[in-house]
mmCIF file of C-alpha atoms and ligand atoms in Angstrom:
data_model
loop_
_atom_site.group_PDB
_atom_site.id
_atom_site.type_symbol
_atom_site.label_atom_id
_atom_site.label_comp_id
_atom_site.label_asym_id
_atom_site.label_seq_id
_atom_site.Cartn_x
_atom_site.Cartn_y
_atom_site.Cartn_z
ATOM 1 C CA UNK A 1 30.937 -3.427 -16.824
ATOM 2 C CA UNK A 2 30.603 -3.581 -13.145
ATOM 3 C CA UNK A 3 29.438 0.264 -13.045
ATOM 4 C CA UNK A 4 26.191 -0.582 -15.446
ATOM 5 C CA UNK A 5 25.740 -3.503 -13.642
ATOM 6 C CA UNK A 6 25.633 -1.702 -10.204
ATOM 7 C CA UNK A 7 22.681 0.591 -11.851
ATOM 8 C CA UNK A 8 20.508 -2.284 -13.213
ATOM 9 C CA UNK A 9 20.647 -3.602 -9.885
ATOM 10 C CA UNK A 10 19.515 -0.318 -8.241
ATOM 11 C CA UNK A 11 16.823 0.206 -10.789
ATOM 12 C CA UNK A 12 15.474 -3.089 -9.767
ATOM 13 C CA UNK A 13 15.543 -2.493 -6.354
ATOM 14 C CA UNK A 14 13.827 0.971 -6.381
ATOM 15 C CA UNK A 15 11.083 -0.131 -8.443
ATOM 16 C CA UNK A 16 10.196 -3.755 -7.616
ATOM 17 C CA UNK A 17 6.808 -4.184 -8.434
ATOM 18 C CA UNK A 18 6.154 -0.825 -10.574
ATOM 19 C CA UNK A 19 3.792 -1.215 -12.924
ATOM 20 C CA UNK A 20 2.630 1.463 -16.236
ATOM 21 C CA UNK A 21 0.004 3.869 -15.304
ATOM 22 C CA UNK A 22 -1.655 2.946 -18.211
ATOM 23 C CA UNK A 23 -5.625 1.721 -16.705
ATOM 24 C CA UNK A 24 -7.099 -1.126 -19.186
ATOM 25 C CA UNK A 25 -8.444 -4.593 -18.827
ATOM 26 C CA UNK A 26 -7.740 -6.726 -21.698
ATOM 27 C CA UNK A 27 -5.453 -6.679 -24.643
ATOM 28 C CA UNK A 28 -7.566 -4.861 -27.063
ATOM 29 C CA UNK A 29 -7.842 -2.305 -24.264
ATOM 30 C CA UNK A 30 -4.109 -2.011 -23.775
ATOM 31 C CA UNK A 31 -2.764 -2.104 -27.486
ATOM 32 C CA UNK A 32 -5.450 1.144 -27.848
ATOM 33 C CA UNK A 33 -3.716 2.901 -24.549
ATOM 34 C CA UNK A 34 -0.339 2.387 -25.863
ATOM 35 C CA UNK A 35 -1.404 3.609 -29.388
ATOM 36 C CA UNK A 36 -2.785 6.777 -27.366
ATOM 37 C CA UNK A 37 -0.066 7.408 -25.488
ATOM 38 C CA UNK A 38 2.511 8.300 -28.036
ATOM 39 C CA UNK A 39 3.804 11.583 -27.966
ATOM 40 C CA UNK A 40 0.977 12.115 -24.906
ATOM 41 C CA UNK A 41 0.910 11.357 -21.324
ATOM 42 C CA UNK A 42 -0.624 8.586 -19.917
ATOM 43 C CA UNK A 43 -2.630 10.885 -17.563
ATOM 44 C CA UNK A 44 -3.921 12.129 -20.533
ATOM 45 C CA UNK A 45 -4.700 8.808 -22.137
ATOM 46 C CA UNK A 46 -6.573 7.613 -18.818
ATOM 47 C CA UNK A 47 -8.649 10.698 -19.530
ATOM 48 C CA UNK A 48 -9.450 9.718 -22.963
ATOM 49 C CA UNK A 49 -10.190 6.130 -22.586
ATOM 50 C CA UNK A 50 -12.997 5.600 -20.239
ATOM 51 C CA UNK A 51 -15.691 7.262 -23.098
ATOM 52 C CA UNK A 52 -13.643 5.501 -26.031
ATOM 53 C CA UNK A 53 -14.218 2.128 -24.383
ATOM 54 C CA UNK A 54 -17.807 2.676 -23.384
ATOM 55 C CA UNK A 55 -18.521 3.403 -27.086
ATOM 56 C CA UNK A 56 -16.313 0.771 -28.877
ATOM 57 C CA UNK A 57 -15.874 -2.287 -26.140
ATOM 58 C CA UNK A 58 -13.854 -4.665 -28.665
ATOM 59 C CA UNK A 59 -11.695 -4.413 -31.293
ATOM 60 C CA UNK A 60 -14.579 -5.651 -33.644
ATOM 61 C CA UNK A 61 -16.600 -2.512 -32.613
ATOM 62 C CA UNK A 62 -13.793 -0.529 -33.553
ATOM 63 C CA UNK A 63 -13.417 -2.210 -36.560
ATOM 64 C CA UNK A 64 -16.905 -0.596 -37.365
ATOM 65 C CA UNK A 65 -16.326 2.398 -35.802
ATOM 66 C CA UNK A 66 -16.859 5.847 -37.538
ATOM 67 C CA UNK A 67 -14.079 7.841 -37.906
ATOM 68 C CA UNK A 68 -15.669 11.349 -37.040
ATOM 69 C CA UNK A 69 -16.889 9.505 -33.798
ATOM 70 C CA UNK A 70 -13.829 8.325 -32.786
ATOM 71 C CA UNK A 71 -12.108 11.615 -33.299
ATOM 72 C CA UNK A 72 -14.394 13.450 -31.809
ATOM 73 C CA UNK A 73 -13.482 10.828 -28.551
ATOM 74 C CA UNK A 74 -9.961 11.182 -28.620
ATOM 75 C CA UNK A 75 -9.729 14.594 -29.806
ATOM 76 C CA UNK A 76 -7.681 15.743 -26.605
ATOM 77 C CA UNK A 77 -4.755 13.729 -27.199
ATOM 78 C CA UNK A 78 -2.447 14.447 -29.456
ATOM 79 C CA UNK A 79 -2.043 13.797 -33.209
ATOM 80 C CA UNK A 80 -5.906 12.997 -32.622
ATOM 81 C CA UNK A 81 -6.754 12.551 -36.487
ATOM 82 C CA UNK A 82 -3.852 10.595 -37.344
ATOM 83 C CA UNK A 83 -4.547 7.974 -34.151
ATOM 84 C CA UNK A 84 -8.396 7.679 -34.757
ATOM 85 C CA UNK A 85 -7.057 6.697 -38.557
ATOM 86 C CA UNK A 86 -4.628 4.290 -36.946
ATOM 87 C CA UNK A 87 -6.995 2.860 -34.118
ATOM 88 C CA UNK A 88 -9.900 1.939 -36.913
ATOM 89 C CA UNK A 89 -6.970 0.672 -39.313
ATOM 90 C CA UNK A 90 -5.674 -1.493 -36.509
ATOM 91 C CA UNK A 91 -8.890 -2.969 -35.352
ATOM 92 C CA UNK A 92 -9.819 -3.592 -38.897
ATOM 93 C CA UNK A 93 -6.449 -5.836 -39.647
ATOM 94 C CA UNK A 94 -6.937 -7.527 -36.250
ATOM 95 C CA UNK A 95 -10.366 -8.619 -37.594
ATOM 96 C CA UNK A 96 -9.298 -9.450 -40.791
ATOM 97 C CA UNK A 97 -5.867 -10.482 -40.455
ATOM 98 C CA UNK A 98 -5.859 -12.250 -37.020
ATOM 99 C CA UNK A 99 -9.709 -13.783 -36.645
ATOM 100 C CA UNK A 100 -10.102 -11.124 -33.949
ATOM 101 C CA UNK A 101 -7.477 -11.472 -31.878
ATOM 102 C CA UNK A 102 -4.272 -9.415 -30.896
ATOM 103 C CA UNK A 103 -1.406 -11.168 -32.409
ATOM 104 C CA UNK A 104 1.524 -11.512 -29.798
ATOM 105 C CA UNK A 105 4.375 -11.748 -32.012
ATOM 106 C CA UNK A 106 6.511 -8.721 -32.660
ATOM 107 C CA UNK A 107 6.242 -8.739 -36.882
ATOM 108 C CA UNK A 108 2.485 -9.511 -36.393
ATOM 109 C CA UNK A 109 2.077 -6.367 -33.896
ATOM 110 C CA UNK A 110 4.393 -4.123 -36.162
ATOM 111 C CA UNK A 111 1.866 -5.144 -39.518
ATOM 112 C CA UNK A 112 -0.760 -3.224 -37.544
ATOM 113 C CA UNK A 113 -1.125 0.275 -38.656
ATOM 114 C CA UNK A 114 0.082 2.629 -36.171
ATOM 115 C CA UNK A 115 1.853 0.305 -34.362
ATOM 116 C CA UNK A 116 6.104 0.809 -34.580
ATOM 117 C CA UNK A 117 8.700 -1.328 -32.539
ATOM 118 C CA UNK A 118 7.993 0.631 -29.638
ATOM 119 C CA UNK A 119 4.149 0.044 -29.351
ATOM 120 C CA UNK A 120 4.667 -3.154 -29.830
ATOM 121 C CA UNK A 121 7.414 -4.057 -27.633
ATOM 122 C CA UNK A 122 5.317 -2.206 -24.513
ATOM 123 C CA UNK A 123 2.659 -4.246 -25.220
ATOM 124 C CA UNK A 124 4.454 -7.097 -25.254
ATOM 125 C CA UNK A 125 6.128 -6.008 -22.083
ATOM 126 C CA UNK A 126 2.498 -4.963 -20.428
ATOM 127 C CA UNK A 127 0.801 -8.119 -21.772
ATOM 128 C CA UNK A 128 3.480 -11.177 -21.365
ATOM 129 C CA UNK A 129 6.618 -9.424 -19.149
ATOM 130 C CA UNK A 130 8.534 -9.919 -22.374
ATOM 131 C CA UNK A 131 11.952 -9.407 -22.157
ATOM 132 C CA UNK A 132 12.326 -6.631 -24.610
ATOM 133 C CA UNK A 133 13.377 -3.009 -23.754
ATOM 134 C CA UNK A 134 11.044 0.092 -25.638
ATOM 135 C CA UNK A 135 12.541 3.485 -25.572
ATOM 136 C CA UNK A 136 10.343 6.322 -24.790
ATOM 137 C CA UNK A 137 11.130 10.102 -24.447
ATOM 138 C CA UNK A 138 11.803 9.543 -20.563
ATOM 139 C CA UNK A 139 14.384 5.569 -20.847
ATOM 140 C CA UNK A 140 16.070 7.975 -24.225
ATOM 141 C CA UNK A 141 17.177 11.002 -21.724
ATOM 142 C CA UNK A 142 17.739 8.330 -18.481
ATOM 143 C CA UNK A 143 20.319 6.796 -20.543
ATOM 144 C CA UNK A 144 22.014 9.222 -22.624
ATOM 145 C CA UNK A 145 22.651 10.949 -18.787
ATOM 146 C CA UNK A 146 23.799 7.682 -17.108
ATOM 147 C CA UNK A 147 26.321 7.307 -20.136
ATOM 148 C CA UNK A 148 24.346 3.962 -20.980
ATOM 149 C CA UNK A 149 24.104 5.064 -24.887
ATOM 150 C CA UNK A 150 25.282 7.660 -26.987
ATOM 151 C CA UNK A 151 23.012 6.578 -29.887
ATOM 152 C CA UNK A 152 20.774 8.880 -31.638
ATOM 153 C CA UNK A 153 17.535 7.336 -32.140
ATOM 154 C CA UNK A 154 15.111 5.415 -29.814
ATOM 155 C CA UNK A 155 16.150 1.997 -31.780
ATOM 156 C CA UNK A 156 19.631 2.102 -31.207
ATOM 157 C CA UNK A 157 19.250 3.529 -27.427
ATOM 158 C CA UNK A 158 17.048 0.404 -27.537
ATOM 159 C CA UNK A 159 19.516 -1.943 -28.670
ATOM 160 C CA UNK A 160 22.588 -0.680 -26.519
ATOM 161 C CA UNK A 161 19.993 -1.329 -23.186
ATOM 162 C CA UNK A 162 19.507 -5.105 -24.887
ATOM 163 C CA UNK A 163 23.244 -5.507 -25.094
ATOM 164 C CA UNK A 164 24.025 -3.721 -21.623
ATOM 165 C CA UNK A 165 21.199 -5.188 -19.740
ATOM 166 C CA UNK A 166 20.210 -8.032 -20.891
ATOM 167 C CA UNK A 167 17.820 -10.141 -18.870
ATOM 168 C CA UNK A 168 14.697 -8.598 -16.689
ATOM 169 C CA UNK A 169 14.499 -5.699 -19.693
ATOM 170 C CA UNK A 170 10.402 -5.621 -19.127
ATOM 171 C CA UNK A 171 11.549 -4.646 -15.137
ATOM 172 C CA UNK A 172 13.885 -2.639 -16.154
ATOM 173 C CA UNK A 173 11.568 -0.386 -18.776
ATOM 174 C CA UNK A 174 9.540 0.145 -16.383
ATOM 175 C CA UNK A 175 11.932 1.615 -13.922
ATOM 176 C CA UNK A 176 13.501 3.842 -16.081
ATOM 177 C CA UNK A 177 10.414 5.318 -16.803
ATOM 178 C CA UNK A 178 8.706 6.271 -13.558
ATOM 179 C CA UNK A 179 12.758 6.984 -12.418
ATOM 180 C CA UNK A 180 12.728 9.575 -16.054
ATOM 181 C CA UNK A 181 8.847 10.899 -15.646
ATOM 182 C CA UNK A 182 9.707 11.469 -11.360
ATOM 183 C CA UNK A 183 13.177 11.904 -10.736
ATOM 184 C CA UNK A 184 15.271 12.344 -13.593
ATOM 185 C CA UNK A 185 12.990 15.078 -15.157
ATOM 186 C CA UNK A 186 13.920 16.569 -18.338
ATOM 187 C CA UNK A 187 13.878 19.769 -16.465
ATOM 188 C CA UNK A 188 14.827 20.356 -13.110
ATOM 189 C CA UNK A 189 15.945 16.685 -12.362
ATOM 190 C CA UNK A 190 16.015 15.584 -8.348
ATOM 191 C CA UNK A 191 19.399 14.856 -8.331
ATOM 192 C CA UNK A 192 19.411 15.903 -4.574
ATOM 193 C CA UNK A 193 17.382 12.702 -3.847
ATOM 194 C CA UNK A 194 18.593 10.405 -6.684
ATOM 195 C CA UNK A 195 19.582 6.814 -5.576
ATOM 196 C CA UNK A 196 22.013 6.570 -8.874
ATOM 197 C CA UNK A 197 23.790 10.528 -8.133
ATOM 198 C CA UNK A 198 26.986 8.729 -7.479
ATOM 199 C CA UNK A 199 27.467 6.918 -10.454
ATOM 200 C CA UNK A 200 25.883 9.656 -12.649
ATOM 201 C CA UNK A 201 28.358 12.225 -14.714
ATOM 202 C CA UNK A 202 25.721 13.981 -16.567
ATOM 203 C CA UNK A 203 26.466 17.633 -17.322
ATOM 204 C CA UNK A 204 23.086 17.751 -16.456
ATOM 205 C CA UNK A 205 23.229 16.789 -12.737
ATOM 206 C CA UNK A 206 22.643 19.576 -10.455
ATOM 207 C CA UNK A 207 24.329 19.851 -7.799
HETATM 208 S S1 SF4 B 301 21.809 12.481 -10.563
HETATM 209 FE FE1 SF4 B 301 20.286 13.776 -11.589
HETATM 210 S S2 SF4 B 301 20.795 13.741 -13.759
HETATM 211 FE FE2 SF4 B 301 21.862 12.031 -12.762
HETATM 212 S S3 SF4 B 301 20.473 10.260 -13.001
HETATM 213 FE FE3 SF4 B 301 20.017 11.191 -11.018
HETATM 214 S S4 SF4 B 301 18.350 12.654 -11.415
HETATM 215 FE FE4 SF4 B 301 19.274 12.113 -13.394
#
């Protein structure tokens, strides 16, 4: 559909080059970010991981980590308990499962504990510019107001962007959400300045 194709286009345009504003180094560093950053910003999660990192510098420290330490690390984000479970759980299968090393296959990602298609697709996205989509809070409300989806849950927002979109999908998650976190806010969206007002419909665009 020429209108859909008209806003992939302008997504890629506006955000050539965007990256997350996730800060890590490696792979062990990102897979704990995105863990962090569900249901938390990643403001928040750049807070967090500076101390995290300092005390547990690879995914084999972790692995050993103690669980009271790590909570006590992470205890600003939220669902704290449950993620300092999931972090120590993940490290440990990495060791154990994958001789140390952060698998880079979907299935082997999603066999880590804490880690759901999303998680794994944005690290697969972050890591290797994969072309899969993830659907956060922000790409869920982007395209339910551009009329891209109708679907109810993050999975089947996610597959109707795979169908629409179909190629540059790692570009195209990142766009959507700087354009949802900036522009398209859940409240109080900038529709004055928005670069997609004229194709947009939602009932709520502000005029
Ligand atoms: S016009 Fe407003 S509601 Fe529509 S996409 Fe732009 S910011 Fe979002």
């Amino acid at each position: 559909m020429k209108r859909n194709l008209e806003i992939k286009s302008l997504f890629l345009k506006h955000f050539e080059g965007a990256r997350t504003e996730l800060v890590f180094k490696d792979l062990y560093e990102l897979i704990v970010c995105v863990m962090l950053s569900a249901q938390c910003t990643d403001k928040r999660v750049n807070l967090i991981t500076p101390n995290l990192f300092k005390a547990y510098p690879s995914v084999a420290d972790l692995a050993r980590a103690n669980l009271a330490s790590v909570k006590a690390l992470i205890q600003t984000c939220s669902f704290f308990n449950n993620k300092a479970q999931n972090l120590i759980k993940m490290a440990r299968a990495v060791c154990e499962n994958f001789k140390g090393n952060i698998p880079l296959d979907q299935k082997d990602l999603q066999s880590l504990a804490g880690v759901g298609q999303k998680t794994a697709n944005v690290v697969l996205i972050e890591w290797c510019g994969a072309n899969v989509m993830a659907v956060d809070t922000h790409i869920f409300r982007v395209a339910h107001r551009l009329n891209l989806s109708k679907a109810k849950t993050p999975e089947l927002v996610e597959a109707d962007l795979t169908r629409i979109f179909k190629d540059n999908l790692n570009r195209l998650h990142q766009a959507m959400v700087l354009f949802g976190r900036y522009t398209c806010k859940a409240k109080n969206p900038l529709c004055e300045s928005c670069f997609l007002t004229k194709l947009c419909k939602s009932k709520d665009k502000r005029a």
